[in-house]
Short mmCIF file of C-alpha atoms and ligand atoms in Angstrom, two decimals:
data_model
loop_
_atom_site.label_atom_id
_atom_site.label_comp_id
_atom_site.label_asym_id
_atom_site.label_seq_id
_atom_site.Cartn_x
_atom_site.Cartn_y
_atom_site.Cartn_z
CA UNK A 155 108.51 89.69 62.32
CA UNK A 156 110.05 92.76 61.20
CA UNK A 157 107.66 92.71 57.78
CA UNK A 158 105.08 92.23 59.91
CA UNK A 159 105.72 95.44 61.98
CA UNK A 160 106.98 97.30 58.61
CA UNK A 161 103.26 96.67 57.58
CA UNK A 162 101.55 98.78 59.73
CA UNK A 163 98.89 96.08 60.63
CA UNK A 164 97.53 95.59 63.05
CA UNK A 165 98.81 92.45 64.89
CA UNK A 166 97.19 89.94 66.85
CA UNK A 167 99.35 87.05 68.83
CA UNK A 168 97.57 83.72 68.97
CA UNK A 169 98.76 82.35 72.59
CA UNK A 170 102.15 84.31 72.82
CA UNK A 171 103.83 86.50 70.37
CA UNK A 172 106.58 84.79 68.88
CA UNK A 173 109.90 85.44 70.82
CA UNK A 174 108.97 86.17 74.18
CA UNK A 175 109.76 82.81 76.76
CA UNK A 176 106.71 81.65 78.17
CA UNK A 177 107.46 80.42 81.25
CA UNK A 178 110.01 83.34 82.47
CA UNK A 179 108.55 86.57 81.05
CA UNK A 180 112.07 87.04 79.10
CA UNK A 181 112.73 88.24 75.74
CA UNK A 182 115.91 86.27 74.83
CA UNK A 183 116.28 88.27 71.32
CA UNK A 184 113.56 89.91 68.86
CA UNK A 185 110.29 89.36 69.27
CA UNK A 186 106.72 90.30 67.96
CA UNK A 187 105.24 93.50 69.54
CA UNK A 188 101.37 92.59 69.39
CA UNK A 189 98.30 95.16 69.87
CA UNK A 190 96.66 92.24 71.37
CA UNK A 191 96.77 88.77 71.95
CA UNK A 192 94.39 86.16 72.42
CA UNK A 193 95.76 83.21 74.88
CA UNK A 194 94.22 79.94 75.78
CA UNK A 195 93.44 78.24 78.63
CA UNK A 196 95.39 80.45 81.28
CA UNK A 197 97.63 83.16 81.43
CA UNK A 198 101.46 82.01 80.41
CA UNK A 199 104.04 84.14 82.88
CA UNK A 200 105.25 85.65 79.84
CA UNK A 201 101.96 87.30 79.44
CA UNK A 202 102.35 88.86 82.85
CA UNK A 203 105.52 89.99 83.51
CA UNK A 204 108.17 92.45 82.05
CA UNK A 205 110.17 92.30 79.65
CA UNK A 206 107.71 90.31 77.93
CA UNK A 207 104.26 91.28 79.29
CA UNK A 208 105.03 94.76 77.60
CA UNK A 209 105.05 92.63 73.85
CA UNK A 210 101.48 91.12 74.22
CA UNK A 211 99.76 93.99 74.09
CA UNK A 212 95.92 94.18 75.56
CA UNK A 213 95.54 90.24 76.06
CA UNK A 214 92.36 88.27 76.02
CA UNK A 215 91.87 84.64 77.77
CA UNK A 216 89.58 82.65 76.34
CA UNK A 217 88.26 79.47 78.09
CA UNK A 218 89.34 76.42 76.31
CA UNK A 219 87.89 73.83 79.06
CA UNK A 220 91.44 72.94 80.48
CA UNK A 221 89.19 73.60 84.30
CA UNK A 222 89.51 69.92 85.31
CA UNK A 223 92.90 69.63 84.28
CA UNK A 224 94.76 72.84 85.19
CA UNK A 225 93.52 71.81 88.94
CA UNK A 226 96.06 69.26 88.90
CA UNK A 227 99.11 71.72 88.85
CA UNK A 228 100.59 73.85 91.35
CA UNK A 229 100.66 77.35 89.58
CA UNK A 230 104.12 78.83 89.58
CA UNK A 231 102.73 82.16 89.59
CA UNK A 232 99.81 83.42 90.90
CA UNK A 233 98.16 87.04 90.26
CA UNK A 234 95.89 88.32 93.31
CA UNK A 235 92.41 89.36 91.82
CA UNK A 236 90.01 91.50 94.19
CA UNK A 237 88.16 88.89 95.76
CA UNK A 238 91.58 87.88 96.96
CA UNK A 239 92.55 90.37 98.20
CA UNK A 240 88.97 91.32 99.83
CA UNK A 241 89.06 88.09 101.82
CA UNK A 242 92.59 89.31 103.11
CA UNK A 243 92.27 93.12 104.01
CA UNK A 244 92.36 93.44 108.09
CA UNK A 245 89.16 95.00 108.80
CA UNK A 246 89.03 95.64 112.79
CA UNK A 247 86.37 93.70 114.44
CA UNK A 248 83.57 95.15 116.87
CA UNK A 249 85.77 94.71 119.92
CA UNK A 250 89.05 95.90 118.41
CA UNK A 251 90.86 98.07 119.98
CA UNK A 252 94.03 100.10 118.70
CA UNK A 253 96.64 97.18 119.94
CA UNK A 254 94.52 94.41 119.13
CA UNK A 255 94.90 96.04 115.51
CA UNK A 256 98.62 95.88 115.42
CA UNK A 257 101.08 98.27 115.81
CA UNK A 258 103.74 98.81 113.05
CA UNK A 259 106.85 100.69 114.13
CA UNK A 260 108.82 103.14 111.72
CA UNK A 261 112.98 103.33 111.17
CA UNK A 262 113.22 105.90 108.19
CA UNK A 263 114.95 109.22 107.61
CA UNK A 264 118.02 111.08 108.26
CA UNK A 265 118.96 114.71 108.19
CA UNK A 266 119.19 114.57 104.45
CA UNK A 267 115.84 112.40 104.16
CA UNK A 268 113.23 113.43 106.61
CA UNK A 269 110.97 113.01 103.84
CA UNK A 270 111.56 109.24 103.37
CA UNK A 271 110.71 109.08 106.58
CA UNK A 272 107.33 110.96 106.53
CA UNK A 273 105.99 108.95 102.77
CA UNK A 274 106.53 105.85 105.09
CA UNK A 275 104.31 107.01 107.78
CA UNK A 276 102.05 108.18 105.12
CA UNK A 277 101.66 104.59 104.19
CA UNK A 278 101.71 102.60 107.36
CA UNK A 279 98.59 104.77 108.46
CA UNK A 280 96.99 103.68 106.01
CA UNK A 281 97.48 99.76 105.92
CA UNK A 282 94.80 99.02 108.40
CA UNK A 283 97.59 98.95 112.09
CA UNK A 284 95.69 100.40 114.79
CA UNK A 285 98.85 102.72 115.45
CA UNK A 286 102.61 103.98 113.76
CA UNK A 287 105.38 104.40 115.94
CA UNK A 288 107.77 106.28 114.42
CA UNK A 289 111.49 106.35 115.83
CA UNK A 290 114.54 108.25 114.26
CA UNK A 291 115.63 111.94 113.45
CA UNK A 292 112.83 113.03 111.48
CA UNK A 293 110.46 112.88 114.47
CA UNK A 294 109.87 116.85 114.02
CA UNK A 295 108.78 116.52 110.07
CA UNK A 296 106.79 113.06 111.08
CA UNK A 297 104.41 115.15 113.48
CA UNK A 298 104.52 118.05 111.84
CA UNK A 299 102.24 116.20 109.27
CA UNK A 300 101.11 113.28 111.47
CA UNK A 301 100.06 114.18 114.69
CA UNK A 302 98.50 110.70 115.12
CA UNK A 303 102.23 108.85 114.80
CA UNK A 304 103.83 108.16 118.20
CA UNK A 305 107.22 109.47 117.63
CA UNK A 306 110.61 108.89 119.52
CA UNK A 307 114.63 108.98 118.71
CA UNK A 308 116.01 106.81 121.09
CA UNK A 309 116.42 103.37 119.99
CA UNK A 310 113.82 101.28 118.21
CA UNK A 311 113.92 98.52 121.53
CA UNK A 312 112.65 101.09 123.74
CA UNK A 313 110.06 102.69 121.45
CA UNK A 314 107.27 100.18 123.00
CA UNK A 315 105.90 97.24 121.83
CA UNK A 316 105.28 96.92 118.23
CA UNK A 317 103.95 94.09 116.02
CA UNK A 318 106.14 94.07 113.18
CA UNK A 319 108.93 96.97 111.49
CA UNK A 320 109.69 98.71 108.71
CA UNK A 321 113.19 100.22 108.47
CA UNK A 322 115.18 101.78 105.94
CA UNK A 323 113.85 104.69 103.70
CA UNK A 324 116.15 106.97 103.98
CA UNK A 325 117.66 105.60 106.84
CA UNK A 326 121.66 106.81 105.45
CA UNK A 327 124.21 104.98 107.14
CA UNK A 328 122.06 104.28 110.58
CA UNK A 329 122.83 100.50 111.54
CA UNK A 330 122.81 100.76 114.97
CA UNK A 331 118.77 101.38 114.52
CA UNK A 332 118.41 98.96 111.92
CA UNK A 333 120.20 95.99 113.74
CA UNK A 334 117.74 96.56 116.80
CA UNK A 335 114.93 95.75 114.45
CA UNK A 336 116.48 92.57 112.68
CA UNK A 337 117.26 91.20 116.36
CA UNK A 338 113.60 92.04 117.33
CA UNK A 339 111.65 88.88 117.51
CA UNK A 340 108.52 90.13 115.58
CA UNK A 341 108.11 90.52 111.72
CA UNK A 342 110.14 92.70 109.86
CA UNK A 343 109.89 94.63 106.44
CA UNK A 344 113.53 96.20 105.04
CA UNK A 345 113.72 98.50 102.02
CA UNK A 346 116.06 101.01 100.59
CA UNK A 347 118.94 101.92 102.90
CA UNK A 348 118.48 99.13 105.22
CA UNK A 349 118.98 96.37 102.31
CA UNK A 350 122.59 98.01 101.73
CA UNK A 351 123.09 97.92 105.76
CA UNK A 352 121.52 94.48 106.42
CA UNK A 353 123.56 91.36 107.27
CA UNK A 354 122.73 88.59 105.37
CA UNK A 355 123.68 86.23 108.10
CA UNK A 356 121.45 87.91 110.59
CA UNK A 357 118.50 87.67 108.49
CA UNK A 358 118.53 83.89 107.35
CA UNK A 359 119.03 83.86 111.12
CA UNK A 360 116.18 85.44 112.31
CA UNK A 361 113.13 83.75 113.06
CA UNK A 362 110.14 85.95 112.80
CA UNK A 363 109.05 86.38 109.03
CA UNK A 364 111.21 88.82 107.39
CA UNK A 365 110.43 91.03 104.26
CA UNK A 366 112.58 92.06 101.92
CA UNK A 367 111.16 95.01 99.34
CA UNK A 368 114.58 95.99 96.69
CA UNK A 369 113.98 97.84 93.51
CA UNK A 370 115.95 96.54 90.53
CA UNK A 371 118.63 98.30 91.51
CA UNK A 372 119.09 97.15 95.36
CA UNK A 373 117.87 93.85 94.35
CA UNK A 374 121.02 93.84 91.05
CA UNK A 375 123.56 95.10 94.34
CA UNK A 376 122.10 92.27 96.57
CA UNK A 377 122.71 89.61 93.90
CA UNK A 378 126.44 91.31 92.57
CA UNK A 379 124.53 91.09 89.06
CA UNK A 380 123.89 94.31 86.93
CA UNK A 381 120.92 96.07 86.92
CA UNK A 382 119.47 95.31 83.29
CA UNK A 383 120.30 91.35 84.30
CA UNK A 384 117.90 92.11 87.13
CA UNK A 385 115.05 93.96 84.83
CA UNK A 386 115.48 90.97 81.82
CA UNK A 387 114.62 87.82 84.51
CA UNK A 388 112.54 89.36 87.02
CA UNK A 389 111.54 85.73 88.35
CA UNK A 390 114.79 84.77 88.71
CA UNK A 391 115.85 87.68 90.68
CA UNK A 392 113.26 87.75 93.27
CA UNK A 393 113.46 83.31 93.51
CA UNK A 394 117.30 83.52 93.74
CA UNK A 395 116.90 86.71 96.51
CA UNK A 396 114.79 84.34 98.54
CA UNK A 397 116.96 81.60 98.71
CA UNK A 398 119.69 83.54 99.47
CA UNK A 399 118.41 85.78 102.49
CA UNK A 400 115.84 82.54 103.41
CA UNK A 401 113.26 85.67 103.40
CA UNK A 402 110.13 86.63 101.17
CA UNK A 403 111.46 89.36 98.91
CA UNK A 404 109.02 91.52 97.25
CA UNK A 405 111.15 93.19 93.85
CA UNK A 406 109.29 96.25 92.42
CA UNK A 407 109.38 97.81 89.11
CA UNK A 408 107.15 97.78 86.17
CA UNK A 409 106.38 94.30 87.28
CA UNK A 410 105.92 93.64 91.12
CA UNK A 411 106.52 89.92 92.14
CA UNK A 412 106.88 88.41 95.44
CA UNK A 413 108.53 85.26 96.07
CA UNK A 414 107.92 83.35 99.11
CA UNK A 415 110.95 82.80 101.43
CA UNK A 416 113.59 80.80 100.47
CA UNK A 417 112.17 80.86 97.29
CA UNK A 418 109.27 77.70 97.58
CA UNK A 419 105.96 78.13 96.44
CA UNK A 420 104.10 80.39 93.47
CA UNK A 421 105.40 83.75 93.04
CA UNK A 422 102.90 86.71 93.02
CA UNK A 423 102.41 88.90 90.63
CA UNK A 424 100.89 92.08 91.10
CA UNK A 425 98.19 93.24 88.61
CA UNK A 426 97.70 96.65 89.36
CA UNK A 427 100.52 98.83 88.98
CA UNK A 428 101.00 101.37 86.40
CA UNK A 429 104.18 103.47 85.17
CA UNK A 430 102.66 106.91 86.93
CA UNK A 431 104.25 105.46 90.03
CA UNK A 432 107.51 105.79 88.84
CA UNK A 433 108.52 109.21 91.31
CA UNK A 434 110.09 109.76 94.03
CA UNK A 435 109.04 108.56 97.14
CA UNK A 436 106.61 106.49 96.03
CA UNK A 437 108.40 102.64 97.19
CA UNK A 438 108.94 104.76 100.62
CA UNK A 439 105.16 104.77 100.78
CA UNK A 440 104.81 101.03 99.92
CA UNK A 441 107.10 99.75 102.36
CA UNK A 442 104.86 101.40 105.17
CA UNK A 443 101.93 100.43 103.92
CA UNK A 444 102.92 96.58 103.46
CA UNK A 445 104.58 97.06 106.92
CA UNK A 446 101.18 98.05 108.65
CA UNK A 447 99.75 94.87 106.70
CA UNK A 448 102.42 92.63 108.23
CA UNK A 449 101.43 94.13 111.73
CA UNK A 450 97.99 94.06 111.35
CA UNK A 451 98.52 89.94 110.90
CA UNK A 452 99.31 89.17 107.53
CA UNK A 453 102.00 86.79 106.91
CA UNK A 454 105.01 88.43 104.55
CA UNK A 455 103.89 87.13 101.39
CA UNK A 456 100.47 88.09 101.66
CA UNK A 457 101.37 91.90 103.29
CA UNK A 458 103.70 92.01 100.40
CA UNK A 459 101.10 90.91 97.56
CA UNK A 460 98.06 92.99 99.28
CA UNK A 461 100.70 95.89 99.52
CA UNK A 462 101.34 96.11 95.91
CA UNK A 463 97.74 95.22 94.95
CA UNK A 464 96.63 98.60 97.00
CA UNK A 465 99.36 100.87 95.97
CA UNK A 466 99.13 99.82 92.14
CA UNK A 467 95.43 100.79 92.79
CA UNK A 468 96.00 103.99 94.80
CA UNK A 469 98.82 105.00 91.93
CA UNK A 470 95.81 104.43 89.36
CA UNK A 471 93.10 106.32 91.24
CA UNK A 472 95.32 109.01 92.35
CA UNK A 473 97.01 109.54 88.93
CA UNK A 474 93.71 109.43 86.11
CA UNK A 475 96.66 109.96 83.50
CA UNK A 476 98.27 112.88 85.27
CA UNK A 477 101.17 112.88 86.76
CA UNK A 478 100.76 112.30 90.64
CA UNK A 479 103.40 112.81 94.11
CA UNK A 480 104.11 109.84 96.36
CA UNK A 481 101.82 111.67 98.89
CA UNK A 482 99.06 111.70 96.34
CA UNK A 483 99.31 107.85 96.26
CA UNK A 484 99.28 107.77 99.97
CA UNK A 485 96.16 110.04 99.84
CA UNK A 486 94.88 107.44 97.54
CA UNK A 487 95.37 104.37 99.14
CA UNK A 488 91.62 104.72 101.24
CA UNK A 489 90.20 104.96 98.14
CA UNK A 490 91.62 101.94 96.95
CA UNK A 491 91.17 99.82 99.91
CA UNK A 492 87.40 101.26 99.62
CA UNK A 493 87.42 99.89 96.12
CA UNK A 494 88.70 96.51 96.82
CA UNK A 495 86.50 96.28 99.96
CA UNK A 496 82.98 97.49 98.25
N1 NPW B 87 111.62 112.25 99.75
C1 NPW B 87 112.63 111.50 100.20
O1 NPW B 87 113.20 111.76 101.25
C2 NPW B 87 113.07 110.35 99.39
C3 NPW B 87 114.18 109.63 99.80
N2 NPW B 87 114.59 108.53 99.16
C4 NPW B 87 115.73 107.85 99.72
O2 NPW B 87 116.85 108.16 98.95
C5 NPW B 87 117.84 107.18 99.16
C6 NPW B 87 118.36 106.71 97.83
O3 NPW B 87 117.38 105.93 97.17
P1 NPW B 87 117.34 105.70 95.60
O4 NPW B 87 116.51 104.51 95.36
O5 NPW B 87 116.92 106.96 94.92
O6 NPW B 87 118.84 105.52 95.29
P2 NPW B 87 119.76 104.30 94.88
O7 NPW B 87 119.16 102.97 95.08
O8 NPW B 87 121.07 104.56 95.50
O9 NPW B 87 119.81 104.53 93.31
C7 NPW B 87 120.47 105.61 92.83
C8 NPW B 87 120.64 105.25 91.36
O10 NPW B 87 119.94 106.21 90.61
C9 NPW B 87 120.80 106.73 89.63
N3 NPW B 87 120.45 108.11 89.39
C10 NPW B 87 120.42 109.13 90.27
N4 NPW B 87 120.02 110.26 89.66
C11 NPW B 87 119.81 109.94 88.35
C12 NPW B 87 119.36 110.66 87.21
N5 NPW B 87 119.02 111.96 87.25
N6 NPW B 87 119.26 109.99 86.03
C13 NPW B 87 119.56 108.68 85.95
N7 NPW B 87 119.98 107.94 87.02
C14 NPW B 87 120.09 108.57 88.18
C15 NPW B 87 122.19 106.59 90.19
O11 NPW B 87 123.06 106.46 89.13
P3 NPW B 87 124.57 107.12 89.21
O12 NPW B 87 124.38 108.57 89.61
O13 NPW B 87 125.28 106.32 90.28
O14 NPW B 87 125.08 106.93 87.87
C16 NPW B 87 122.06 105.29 90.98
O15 NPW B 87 122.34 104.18 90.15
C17 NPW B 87 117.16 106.07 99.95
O16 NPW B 87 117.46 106.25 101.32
C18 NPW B 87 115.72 106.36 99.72
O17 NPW B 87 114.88 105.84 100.72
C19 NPW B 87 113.88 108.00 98.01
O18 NPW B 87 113.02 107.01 98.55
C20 NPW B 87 113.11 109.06 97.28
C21 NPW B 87 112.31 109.96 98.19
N1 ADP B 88 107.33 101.55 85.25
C1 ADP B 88 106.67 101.26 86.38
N2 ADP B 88 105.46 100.66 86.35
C2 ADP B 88 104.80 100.38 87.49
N3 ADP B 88 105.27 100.67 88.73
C3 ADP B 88 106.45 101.27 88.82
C4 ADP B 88 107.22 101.59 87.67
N4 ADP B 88 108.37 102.17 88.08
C5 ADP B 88 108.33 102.21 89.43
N5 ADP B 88 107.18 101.66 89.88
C6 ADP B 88 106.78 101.50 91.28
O1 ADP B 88 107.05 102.71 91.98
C7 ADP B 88 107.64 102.44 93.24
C8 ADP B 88 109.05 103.04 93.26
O2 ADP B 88 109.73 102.65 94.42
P1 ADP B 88 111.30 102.90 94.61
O3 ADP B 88 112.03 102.47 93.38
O4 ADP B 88 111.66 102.30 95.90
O5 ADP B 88 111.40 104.48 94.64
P2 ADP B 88 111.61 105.49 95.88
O6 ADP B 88 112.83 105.00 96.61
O7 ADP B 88 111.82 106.80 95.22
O8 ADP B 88 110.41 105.45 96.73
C9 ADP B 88 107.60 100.93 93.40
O9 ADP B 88 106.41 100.53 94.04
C10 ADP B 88 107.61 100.44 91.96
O10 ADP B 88 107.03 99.16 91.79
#
């Protein structure tokens, strides 16, 4: 391997590159970094997510006839392509009106993150809900730049009626908000603050879908593992999340995958991302934009899987090799959906 890289060739994997696991997208020791590889029949999950994905280089399929007999097997991991996701955008029908569209209600920011609070509303506007209900302290910031959001600061139960929540971007130390939502009997998305504050009991409890969307590092906390344990066996990670919290868990990072809840089922793997959204804000932005999915009808796998699909394309559109804010993304996001939908 290492005479091979020494050479200065260029290299070419036939299948996989030697090293990387197959079926787990781990790198268990060294391994061949390839410019490109040429696989067979189907994509491997080592070919599609990281560690490992990042050691194929540019990767070609090439159809081997396997058709007939790949139908025979349930995938274990599944990759949304556009028609996909096409077939599942909410597009409001002729007699919609702004309820019949879903509302998606909003329990981010604190004094010392009004921002979270606004990214998020940035996002659920644009995930296709008819309306965003917003409810905490940044109500002031939230209207400031989104005069359409229907703000409040009481509690989230008497905000109105909403079809499904997001809570926790920069929520700080605010249970009392965040344990209204988890009792409320509709869907319910929880990121950032709200996955150090949430009861595990109370979720597996709940029974409304429930959402779970941890970075590596929430997701390492969640599990009492270390972050890098997290990064190295991303499909572990999210399955084991799932089983534990009986929830679909959506993990991001340089590879997004959803697992389905209590862990059953092909995970998703999300094709579009790319490392320009690593900034700040940027998951804050996600979670409202999945969130307005869920309300809008999706179930939690798919609002999670359509999410990332749309924000991996918004990051890409919005970025054209620059570097890019989370509120460019959000700006992006129409263009992307435009894309997909065309
Ligand atoms: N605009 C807004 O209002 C935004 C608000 N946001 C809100 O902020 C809250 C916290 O969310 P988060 O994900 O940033 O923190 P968290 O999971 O605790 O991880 C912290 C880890 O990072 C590390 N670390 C820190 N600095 C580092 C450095 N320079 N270089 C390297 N490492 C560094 C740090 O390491 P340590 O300092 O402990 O060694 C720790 O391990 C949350 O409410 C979120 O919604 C965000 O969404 C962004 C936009
Ligand atoms: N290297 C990367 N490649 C692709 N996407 C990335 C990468 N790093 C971060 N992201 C994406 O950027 C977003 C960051 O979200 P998060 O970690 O919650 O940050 P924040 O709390 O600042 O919003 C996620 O959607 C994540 O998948």
């Amino acid at each position: 391997m290492r005479a091979a890289e020494d050479s200065g060739a260029l290299i070419v994997s036939v299948d996989l590159p030697s090293g990387v696991d197959a079926d787990t997208g781990q790198v268990p020791g060294d391994a061949v970094r390839a410019d490109a590889t040429v696989t067979f029949g189907t994509y491997k999950p080592g070919l599609l997510v990281d560690p490992a994905r990042e050691y194929a280089g540019a990767v070609r399929l090439v159809d081997i006839g396997l058709g007939g007999e790949l139908g025979a097997y349930e995938p274990e991991l599944e990759a949304l392509q556009y028609a996909d996701v096409q077939r599942l955008l909410p597009v409001p029908g002729a007699e919609s009106d702004k309820y019949r569209r879903g509302v998606v209600g909003v329990v981010a920011g604190s004094a010392r993150y009004p921002g979270a609070a606004v990214l998020c509303v940035a996002g659920a506007l644009r995930g296709g809900a008819g309306a965003v209900r917003y409810v905490g302290p940044a109500a002031d910031a939230v209207i400031a730049r989104f005069p359409e959001a229907l703000v409040s600061d009481g509690p989230p139960a008497k905000a109105g009626r909403v079809q499904a929540w997001v809570a926790g971007p920069g929520l700080g130390d605010d249970a009392g908000r965040l344990r209204d939502v988890v009792d409320a009997d509709v869907p319910v998305l929880i990121d950032a603050d709200g996955l150090r504050l949430v009861d595990r009991d109370a979720v597996r409890a709940r029974t409304a879908p429930t959402l779970l969307t941890p970075h590596a590092g929430e997701a390492a906390a969640l599990l009492g593992v270390s972050r890098g344990e997290v990064e190295a066996g991303r499909l572990d990670a999210v399955r084991e999340l799932a089983a534990r919290y009986g929830a679909t868990v959506l993990l991001k990072g340089s590879t997004t995958v959803v697992a389905e809840a209590r862990g059953g089922g092909a995970v998703r793997v999300n094709p579009t991302g790319t490392s320009w959204l690593a900034t700040a804000g940027s998951g804050d932005v996600l979670s409202g934009l999945a969130g307005s999915l869920l309300a809008a009808g999706l179930g939690a796998r798919d609002a999670g899987a359509v999410g990332a699909f749309l924000h991996g394309l918004a990051g890409r559109l919005a970025a054209e090799g620059a570097p890019v804010g989370a509120q460019d993304v959000a700006d992006a996001v129409p263009l992307a959906w435009r894309d997909v939908g065309a």
